[in-house]
CSV table of C-alpha atoms in Angstrom, one decimal:
chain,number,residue,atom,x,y,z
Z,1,UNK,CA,0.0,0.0,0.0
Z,2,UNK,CA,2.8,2.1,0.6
Z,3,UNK,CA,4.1,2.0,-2.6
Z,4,UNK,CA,1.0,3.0,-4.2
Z,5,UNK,CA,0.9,6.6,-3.9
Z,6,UNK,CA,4.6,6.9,-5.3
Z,7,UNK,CA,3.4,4.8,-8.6
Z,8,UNK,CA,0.7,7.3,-9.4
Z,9,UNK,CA,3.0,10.4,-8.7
Z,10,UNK,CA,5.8,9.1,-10.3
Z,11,UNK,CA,7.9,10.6,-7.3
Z,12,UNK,CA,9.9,8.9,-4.9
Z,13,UNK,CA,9.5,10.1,-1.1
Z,14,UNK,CA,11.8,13.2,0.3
Z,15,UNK,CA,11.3,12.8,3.5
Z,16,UNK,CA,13.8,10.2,4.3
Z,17,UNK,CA,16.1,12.4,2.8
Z,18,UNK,CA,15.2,15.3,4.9
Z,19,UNK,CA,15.5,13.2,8.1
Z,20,UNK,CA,18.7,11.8,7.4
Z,21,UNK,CA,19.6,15.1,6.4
Z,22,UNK,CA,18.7,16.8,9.6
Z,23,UNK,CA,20.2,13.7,11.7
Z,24,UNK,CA,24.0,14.3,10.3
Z,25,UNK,CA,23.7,18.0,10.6
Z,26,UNK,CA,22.3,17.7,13.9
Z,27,UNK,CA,24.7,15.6,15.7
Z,28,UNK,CA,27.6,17.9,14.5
Z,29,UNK,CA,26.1,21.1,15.8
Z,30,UNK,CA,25.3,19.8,18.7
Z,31,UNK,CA,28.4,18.5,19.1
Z,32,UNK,CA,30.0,22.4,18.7
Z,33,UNK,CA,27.1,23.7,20.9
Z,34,UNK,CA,28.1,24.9,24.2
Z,35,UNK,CA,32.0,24.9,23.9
Z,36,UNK,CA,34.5,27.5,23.3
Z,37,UNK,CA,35.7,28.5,20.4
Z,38,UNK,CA,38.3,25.8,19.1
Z,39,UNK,CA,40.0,27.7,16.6
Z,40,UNK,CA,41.0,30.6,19.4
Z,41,UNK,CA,41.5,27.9,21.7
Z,42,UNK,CA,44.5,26.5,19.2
Z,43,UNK,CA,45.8,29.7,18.1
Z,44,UNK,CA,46.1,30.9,21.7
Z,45,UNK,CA,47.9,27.7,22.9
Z,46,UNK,CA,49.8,27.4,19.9
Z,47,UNK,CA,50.9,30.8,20.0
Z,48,UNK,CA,51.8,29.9,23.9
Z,49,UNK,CA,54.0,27.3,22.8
Z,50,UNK,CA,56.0,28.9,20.2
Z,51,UNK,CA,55.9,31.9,22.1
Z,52,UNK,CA,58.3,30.9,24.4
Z,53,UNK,CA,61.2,30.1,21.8
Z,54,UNK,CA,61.1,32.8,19.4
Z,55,UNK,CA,59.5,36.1,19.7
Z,56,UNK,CA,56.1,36.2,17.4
Z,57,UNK,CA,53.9,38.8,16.7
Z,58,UNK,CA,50.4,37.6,18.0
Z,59,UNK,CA,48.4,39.1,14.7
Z,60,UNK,CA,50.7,36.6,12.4
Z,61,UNK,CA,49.6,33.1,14.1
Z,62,UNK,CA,46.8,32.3,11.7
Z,63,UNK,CA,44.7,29.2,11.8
Z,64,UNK,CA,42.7,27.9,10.0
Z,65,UNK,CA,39.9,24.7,10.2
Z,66,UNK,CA,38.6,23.2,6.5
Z,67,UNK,CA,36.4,20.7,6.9
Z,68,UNK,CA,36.0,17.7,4.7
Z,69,UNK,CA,33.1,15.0,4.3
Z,70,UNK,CA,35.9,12.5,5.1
Z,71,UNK,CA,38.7,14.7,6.8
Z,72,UNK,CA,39.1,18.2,7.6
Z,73,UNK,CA,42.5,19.9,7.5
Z,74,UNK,CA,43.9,22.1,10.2
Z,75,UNK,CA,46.0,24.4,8.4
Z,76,UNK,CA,48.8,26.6,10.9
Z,77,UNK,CA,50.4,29.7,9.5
Z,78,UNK,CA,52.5,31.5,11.7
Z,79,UNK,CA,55.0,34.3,10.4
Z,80,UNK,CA,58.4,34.2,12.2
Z,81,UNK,CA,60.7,37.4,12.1
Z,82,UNK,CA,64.2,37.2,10.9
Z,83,UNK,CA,65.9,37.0,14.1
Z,84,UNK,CA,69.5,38.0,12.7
Z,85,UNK,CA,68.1,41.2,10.8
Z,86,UNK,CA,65.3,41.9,13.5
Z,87,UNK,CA,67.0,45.0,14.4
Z,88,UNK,CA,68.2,46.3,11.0
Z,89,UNK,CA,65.4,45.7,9.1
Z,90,UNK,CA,61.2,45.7,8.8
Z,91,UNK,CA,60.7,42.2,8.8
Z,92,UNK,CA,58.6,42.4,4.8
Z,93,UNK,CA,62.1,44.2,3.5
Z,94,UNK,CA,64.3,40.7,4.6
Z,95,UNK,CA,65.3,38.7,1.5
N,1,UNK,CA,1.5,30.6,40.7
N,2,UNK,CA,2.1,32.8,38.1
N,3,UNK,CA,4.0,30.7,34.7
N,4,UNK,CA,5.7,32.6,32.1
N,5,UNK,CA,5.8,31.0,29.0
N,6,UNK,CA,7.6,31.8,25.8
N,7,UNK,CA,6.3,30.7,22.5
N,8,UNK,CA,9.9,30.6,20.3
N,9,UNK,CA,10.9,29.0,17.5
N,10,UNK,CA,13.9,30.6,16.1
N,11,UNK,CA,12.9,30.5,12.5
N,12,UNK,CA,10.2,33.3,11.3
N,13,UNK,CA,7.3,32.5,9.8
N,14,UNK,CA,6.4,29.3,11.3
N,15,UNK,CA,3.4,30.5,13.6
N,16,UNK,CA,4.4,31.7,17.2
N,17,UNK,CA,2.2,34.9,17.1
N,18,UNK,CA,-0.7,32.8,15.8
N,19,UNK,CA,0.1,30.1,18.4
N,20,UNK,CA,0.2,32.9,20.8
N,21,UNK,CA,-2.9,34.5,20.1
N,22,UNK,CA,-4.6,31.5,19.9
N,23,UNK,CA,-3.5,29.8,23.3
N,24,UNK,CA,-3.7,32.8,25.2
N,25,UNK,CA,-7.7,32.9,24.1
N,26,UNK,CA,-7.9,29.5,24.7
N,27,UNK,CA,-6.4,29.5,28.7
N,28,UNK,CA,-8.5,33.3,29.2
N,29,UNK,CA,-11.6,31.6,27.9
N,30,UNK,CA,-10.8,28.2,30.7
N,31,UNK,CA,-11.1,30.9,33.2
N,32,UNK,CA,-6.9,31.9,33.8
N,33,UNK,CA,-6.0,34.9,33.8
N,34,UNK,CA,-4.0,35.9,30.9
N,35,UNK,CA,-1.6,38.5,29.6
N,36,UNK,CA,0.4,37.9,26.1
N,37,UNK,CA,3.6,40.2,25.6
N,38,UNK,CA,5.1,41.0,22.6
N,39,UNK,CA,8.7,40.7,22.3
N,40,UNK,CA,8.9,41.6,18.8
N,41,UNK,CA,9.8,45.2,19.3
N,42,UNK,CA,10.1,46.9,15.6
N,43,UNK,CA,8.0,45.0,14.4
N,44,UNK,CA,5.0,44.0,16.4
N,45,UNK,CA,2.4,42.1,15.1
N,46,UNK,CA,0.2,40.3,17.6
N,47,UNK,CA,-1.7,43.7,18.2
N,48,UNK,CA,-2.9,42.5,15.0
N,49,UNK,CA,-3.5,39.6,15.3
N,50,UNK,CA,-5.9,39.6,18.0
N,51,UNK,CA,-7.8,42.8,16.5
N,52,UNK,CA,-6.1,45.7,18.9
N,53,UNK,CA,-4.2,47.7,16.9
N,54,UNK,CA,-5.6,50.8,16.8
N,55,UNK,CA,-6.1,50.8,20.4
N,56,UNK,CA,-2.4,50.8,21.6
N,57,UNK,CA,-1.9,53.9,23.2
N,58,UNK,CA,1.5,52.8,25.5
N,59,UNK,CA,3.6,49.8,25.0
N,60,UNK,CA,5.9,47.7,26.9
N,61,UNK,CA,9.2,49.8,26.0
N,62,UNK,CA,7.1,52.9,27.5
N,63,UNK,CA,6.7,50.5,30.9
N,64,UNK,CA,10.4,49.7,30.9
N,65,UNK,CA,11.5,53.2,30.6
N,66,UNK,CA,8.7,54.7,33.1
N,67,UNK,CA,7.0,56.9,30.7
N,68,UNK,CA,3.8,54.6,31.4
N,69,UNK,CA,2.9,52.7,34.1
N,70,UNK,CA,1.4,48.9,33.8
N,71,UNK,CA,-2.1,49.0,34.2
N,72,UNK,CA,-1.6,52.3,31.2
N,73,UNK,CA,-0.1,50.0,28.5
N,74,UNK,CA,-2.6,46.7,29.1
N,75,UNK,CA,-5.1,46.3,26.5
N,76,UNK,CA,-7.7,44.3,27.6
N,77,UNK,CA,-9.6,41.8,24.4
N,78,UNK,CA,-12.7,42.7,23.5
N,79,UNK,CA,-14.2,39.7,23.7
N,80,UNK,CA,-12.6,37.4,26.3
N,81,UNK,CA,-12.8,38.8,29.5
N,82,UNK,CA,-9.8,37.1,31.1
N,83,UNK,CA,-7.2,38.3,28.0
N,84,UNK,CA,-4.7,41.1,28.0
N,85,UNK,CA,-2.3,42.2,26.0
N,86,UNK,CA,1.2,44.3,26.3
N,87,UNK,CA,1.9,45.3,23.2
N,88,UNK,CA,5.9,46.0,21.9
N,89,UNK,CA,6.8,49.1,21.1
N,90,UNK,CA,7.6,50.3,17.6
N,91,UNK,CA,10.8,52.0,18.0
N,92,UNK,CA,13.8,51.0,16.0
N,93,UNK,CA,15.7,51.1,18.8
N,94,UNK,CA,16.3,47.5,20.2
N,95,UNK,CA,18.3,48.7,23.1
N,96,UNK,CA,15.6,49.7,24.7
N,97,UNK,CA,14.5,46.8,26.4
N,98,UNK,CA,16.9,46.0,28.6
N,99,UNK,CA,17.6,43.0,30.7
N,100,UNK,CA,16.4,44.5,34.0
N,101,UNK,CA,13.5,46.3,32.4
N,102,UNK,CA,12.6,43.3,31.3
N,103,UNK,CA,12.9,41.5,34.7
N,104,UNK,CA,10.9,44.1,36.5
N,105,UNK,CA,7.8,44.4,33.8
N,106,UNK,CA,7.5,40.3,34.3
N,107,UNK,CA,8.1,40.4,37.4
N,108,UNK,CA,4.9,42.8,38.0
N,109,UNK,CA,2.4,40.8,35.7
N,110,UNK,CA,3.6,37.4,37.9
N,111,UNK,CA,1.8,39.3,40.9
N,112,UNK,CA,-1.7,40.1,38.3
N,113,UNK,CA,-1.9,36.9,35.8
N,114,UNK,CA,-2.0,33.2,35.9
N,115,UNK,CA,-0.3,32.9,32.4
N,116,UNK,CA,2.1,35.4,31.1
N,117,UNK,CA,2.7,34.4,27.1
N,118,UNK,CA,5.4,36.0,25.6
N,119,UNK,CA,5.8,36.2,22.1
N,120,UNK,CA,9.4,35.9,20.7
N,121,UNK,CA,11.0,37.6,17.9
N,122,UNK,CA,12.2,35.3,15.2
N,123,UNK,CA,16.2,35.0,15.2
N,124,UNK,CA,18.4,34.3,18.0
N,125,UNK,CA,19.6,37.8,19.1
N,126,UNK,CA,18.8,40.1,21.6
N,127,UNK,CA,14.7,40.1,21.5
N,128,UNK,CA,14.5,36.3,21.1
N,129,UNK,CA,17.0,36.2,24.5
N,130,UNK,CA,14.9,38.5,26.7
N,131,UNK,CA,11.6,36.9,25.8
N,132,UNK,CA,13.1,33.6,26.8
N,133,UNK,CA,15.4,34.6,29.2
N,134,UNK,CA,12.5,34.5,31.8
N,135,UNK,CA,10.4,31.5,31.2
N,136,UNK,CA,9.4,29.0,33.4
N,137,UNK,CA,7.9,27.3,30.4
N,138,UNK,CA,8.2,27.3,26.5
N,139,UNK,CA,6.2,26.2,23.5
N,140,UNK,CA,8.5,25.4,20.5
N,141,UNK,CA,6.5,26.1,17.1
N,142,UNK,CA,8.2,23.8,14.1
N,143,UNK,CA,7.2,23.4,10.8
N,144,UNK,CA,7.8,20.2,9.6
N,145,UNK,CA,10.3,21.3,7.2
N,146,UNK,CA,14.0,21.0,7.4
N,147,UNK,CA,15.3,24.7,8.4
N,148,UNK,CA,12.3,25.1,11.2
N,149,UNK,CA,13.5,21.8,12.8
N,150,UNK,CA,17.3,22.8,13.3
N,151,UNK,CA,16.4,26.0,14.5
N,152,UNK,CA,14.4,24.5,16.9
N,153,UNK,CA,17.1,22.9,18.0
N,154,UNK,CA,19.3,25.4,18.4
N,155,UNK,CA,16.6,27.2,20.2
N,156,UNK,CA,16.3,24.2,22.3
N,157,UNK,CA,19.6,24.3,23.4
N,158,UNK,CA,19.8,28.1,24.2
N,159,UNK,CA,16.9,26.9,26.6
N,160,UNK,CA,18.8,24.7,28.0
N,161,UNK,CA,21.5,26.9,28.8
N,162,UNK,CA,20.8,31.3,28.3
N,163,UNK,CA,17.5,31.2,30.9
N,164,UNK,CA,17.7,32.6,34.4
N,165,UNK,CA,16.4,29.0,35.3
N,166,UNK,CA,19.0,26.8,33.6
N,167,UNK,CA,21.4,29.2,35.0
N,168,UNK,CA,20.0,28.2,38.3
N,169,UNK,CA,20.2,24.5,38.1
N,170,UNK,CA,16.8,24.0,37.1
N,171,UNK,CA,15.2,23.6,34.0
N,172,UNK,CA,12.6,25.0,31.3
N,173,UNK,CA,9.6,22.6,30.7
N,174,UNK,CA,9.2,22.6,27.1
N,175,UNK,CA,6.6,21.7,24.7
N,176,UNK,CA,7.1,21.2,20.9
N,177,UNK,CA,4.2,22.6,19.1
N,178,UNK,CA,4.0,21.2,15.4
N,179,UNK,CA,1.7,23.7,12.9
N,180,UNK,CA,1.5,23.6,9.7
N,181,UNK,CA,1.1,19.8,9.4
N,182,UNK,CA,0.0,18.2,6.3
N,183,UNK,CA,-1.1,14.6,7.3
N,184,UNK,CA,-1.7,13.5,3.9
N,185,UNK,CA,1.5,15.0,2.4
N,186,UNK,CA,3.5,13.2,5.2
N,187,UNK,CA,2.1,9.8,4.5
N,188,UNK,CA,3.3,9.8,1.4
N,189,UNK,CA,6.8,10.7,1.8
N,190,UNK,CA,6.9,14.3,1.0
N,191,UNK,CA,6.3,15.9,4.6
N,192,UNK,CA,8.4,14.8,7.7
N,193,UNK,CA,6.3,12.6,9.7
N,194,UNK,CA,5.0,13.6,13.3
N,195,UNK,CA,7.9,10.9,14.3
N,196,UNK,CA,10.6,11.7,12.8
N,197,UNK,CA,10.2,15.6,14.2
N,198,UNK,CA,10.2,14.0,17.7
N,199,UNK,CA,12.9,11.3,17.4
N,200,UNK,CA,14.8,14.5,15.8
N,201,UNK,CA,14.0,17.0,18.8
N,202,UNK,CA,13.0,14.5,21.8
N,203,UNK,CA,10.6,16.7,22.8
N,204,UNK,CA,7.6,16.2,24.8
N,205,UNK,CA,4.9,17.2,22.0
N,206,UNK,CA,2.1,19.5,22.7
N,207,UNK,CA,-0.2,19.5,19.8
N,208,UNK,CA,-0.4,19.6,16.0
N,209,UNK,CA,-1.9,22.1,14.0
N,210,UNK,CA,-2.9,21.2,10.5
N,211,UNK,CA,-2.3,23.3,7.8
N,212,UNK,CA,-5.5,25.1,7.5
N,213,UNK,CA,-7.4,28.2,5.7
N,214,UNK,CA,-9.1,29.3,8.6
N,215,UNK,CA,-5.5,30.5,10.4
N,216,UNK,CA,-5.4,33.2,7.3
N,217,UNK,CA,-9.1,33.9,7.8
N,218,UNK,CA,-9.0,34.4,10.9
N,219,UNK,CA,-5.8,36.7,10.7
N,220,UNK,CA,-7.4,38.9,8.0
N,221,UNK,CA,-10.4,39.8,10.9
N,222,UNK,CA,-8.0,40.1,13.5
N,223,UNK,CA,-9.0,37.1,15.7
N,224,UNK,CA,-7.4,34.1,17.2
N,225,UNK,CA,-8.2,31.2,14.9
N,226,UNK,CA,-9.6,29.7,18.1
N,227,UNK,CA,-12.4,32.6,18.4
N,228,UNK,CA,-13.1,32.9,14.8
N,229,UNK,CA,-14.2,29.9,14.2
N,230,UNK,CA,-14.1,27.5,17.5
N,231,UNK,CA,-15.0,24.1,15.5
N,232,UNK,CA,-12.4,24.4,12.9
N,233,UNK,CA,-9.4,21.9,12.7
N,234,UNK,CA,-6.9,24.3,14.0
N,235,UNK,CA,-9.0,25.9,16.6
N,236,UNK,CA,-9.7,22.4,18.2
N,237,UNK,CA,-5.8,21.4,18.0
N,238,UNK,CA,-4.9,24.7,19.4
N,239,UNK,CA,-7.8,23.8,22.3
N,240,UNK,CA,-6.3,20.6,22.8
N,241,UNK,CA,-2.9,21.9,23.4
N,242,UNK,CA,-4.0,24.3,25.6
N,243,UNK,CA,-5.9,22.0,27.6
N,244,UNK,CA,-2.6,20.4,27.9
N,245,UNK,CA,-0.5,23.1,29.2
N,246,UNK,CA,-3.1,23.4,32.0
N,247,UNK,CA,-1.7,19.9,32.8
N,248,UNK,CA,-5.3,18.2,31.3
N,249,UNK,CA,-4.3,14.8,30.0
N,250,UNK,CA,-6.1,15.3,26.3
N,251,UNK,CA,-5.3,12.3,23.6
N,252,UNK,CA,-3.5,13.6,20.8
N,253,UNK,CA,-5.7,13.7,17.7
N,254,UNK,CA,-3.5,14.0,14.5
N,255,UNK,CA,-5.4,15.8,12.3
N,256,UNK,CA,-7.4,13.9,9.5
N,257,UNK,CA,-6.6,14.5,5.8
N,258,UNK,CA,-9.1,15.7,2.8
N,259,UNK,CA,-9.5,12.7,0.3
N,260,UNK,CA,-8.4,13.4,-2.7
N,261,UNK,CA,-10.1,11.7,-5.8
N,262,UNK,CA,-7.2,9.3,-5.9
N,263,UNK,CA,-7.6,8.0,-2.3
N,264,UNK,CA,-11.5,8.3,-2.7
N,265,UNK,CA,-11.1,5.8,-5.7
N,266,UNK,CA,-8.7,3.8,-4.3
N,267,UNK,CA,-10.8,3.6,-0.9
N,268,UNK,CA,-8.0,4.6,1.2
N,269,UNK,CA,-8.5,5.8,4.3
N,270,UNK,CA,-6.4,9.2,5.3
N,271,UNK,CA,-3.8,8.1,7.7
């Protein structure tokens, strides 16, 4: 009997779709919901942890979260002054 | 004791001034004592809805500021003795309702109503905050279509965590109010089912209101669908829930499909 309605309309039912849908998105947000933000979390303990080896300018830690269907990349970019020219020269002029 | 209860949804459009309107009749008309607030300041709309709009004179923003006093800015309905409203205020200026404003304005209708219905503001900002912030209980209105179900959730959540009550320990009784349900569309596939909404929000379920003509109808006169027309299919599901938030045990009807010439022909019965 269930079938029946789909044979006339030619359609096949979209509301699986939109429950499984919801279901995946769902269980991800909720899974964000409530904690702090991960990216500044990792930039400020990152930026820590460097921190205390080399000098770093705090605005040149950069990172950055793509995420995949399968895996997401966690991409770091932090910017690291020329230590022997520091003092002669803008870091952006250093060959 | 006085409960405030916020109708909320996060998504627009889905029916919380309606469902509003309509329950506040309902519990005025069982003989509680009610006063529905709307939150929606900029752009209020349940004046309208229940017919008083060209009888605001002060509104709640006037209250909160001390330009009015209570008792000024209450409109009392027409036609159910036990109703009130407090209508927002039309100002652009969001900022004026303030966290302690608001606190002080509920605070004052807990000592004059039974049932203090507040309206929310679509969206999750500021207005949608304060019209939750205080709730002892909330109605969640969902469509049963993909984008009004996840902001329910995330609705749910803020529940859960922004009110003065979770911040106590305690929690927010909520109620999942379903409208604009189309049985026959979601027996064949095209609507979510009544199911899969709860299984998706585990949510205690209040009611379901079935897509309906009358809810425009009765919007176009300014009346809750429940006084326009009291025998209609959304006017008895909006009854029903009512009864239910009074703590009434009521057995959930789910509201019965129009044949079409298909299921006529085919004998079926609507699910």
């Amino acid at each position: 009997m269930m079938a029946l309605p789909r044979l006339f309309s030619g359609r096949s039912a979209s509301a699986p779709v939109a429950r499984e849908r919801l279901q995946i998105l769902l269980a991800h947000e909720r899974g964000l919901r409530g904690q702090p933000d991960l990216l500044e979390l990792l930039r400020s303990e990152i930026l820590a942890v460097v921190s205390r080896h080399v000098a770093l300018d705090p605005e040149k830690v950069i990172v950055k979260m793509d995420r995949g269907d399968h895996v997401s990349t966690l991409e770091v970019d932090i910017e690291v002054p020329n230590v022997t020219q520091r003092w002669s020269r803008p870091p952006h002029e250093a060959a | 004791m006085a409960k405030v209860l916020v109708v909320t949804s996060g998504k627009g459009g889905v029916g919380k001034t309606t469902s509003t309107a309509a329950l506040g009749a309902t519990l005025a008309q069982m003989g509680e004592k009610v006063v529905v607030v709307d939150f929606d300041v900029g752009l209020r709309n349940l004046d309208l809805i229940l017919g008083a709009e060209r009888r605001v004179v002060f509104d709640f923003i006037n209250v909160v500021q001390g330009i009015a006093n209570l008792s000024q800015a209450l409109i009392r309905d027409k036609r159910v003795e036990n109703l009130w409203l407090l209508p927002a205020s039309q100002t652009r200026d969001k900022d004026a309702l303030t966290e302690e404003g608001v606190a002080k304005v509920i605070g004052e209708l807990r000592t004059k109503f039974d049932w203090i219905l507040c309206d929310s503001p679509a969206g999750i900002e500021r207005g949608a905050m304060l019209a939750m912030r205080y709730a002892d209980e909330a109605v969640i209105v969902t469509n049963p279509e993909i984008s009004s179900v996840r902001d329910s959730d995330r609705i749910i959540g803020m529940l859960d965590s922004k009110t003065v009550r979770a911040e106590q320990g305690e929690r927010v009784e909520k109620h999942l109010l379903i409208t604009r349900f189309d049985t026959a569309r979601a027996a064949r596939g095209e609507m979510l089912s009544i199911e899969d909404i709860l299984d998706i929000l585990a949510t205690p379920l209040l009611g379901i209101i079935p897509e309906s003509q009358d809810v425009l109808r009765a919007s176009n006169v300014g009346s809750p669908v429940t006084l326009n027309d009291a025998t209609s299919a959304p006017a008895r599901a909006y009854i029903d829930a009512a009864r239910r938030l009074t703590g009434e045990t009521v057995a959930m009807m789910v509201p019965s499909a129009r044949k079409g010439l298909m299921d006529r022909l085919l004998g079926r019965r609507a699910a």
